[in-house]
Amino acid sequence: TNNNTNSSWTARVRTTSPQPFGGEKDLFSKTVTSSLSELRSAVQTATSLTLEKRVSGDAATVAKNSIVIIELESPDCPNVTLVDLPGLVRTHVEGQSEDIVDDVDNLVDYYISSPSSIILSLIPSNVDFATSSSLAKSSLVDPGGERTIGVLTKCDLVEEEDWASVRSIVENKVKPLRLGYYMVYCKEDGE
């Protein structure tokens, strides 16, 4: 990683909609050059559009319109495309298609099945690790854990007596991943 703050980069942020006869149409697209604040703003705009579509869109297209794609290019690092997928769904609720579970599963499977994909598996650390849907799904396409990164979320909600088990996970002792585990800890007010 280059820590040079003068390093230039370009990011294209977009969200797409599949078209009836194939292909896709950009619902939102913005190119940003070397400005983190503009990048943050573009990601927030794209995300809000997918959320609006999920809330007010027709139920059949909910999952397919729920991704944000960020394509990064820089002479100082490899080019990367990030695809923010919807969270895994286990049941539909009022206003959602009865196919939402299959739609989301198929969408996630499409992206994580590519051997060139790095999978960020988000795992809530305040629940039983063995029940992680995302880690189970990534294990189906990456059984050796070669291209999966575990991201432990909600670490701020872990009870004191459970920190030993969280530590074992982060130390890669419970379910080893070649790329390891990372923690997200949200500070409380006043911390």
mmCIF file of N, CA and C in Angstrom, residues 13 16 24 55 73-74 107:
data_model
loop_
_atom_site.group_PDB
_atom_site.id
_atom_site.type_symbol
_atom_site.label_atom_id
_atom_site.label_comp_id
_atom_site.label_asym_id
_atom_site.label_seq_id
_atom_site.Cartn_x
_atom_site.Cartn_y
_atom_site.Cartn_z
ATOM 1 N N VAL A 13 -18.445 4.755 -8.951
ATOM 2 C CA VAL A 13 -19.457 4.198 -8.062
ATOM 3 C C VAL A 13 -20.741 4.084 -8.862
ATOM 4 N N THR A 16 -26.842 -0.703 -10.459
ATOM 5 C CA THR A 16 -27.400 -1.091 -11.750
ATOM 6 C C THR A 16 -28.756 -1.762 -11.618
ATOM 7 N N GLU A 24 -27.501 -4.714 -18.348
ATOM 8 C CA GLU A 24 -27.939 -3.922 -17.207
ATOM 9 C C GLU A 24 -27.839 -2.446 -17.532
ATOM 10 N N VAL A 55 -37.375 -0.478 -0.633
ATOM 11 C CA VAL A 55 -38.575 -0.113 0.103
ATOM 12 C C VAL A 55 -39.751 0.122 -0.834
ATOM 13 N N GLU A 73 -9.262 2.431 -9.507
ATOM 14 C CA GLU A 73 -8.084 2.346 -10.366
ATOM 15 C C GLU A 73 -7.031 3.319 -9.867
ATOM 16 N N SER A 74 -5.770 2.858 -9.853
ATOM 17 C CA SER A 74 -4.663 3.705 -9.436
ATOM 18 C C SER A 74 -3.382 3.139 -10.021
ATOM 19 N N LEU A 107 -28.006 -14.149 -6.243
ATOM 20 C CA LEU A 107 -27.173 -12.979 -6.495
ATOM 21 C C LEU A 107 -25.824 -13.122 -5.786
#
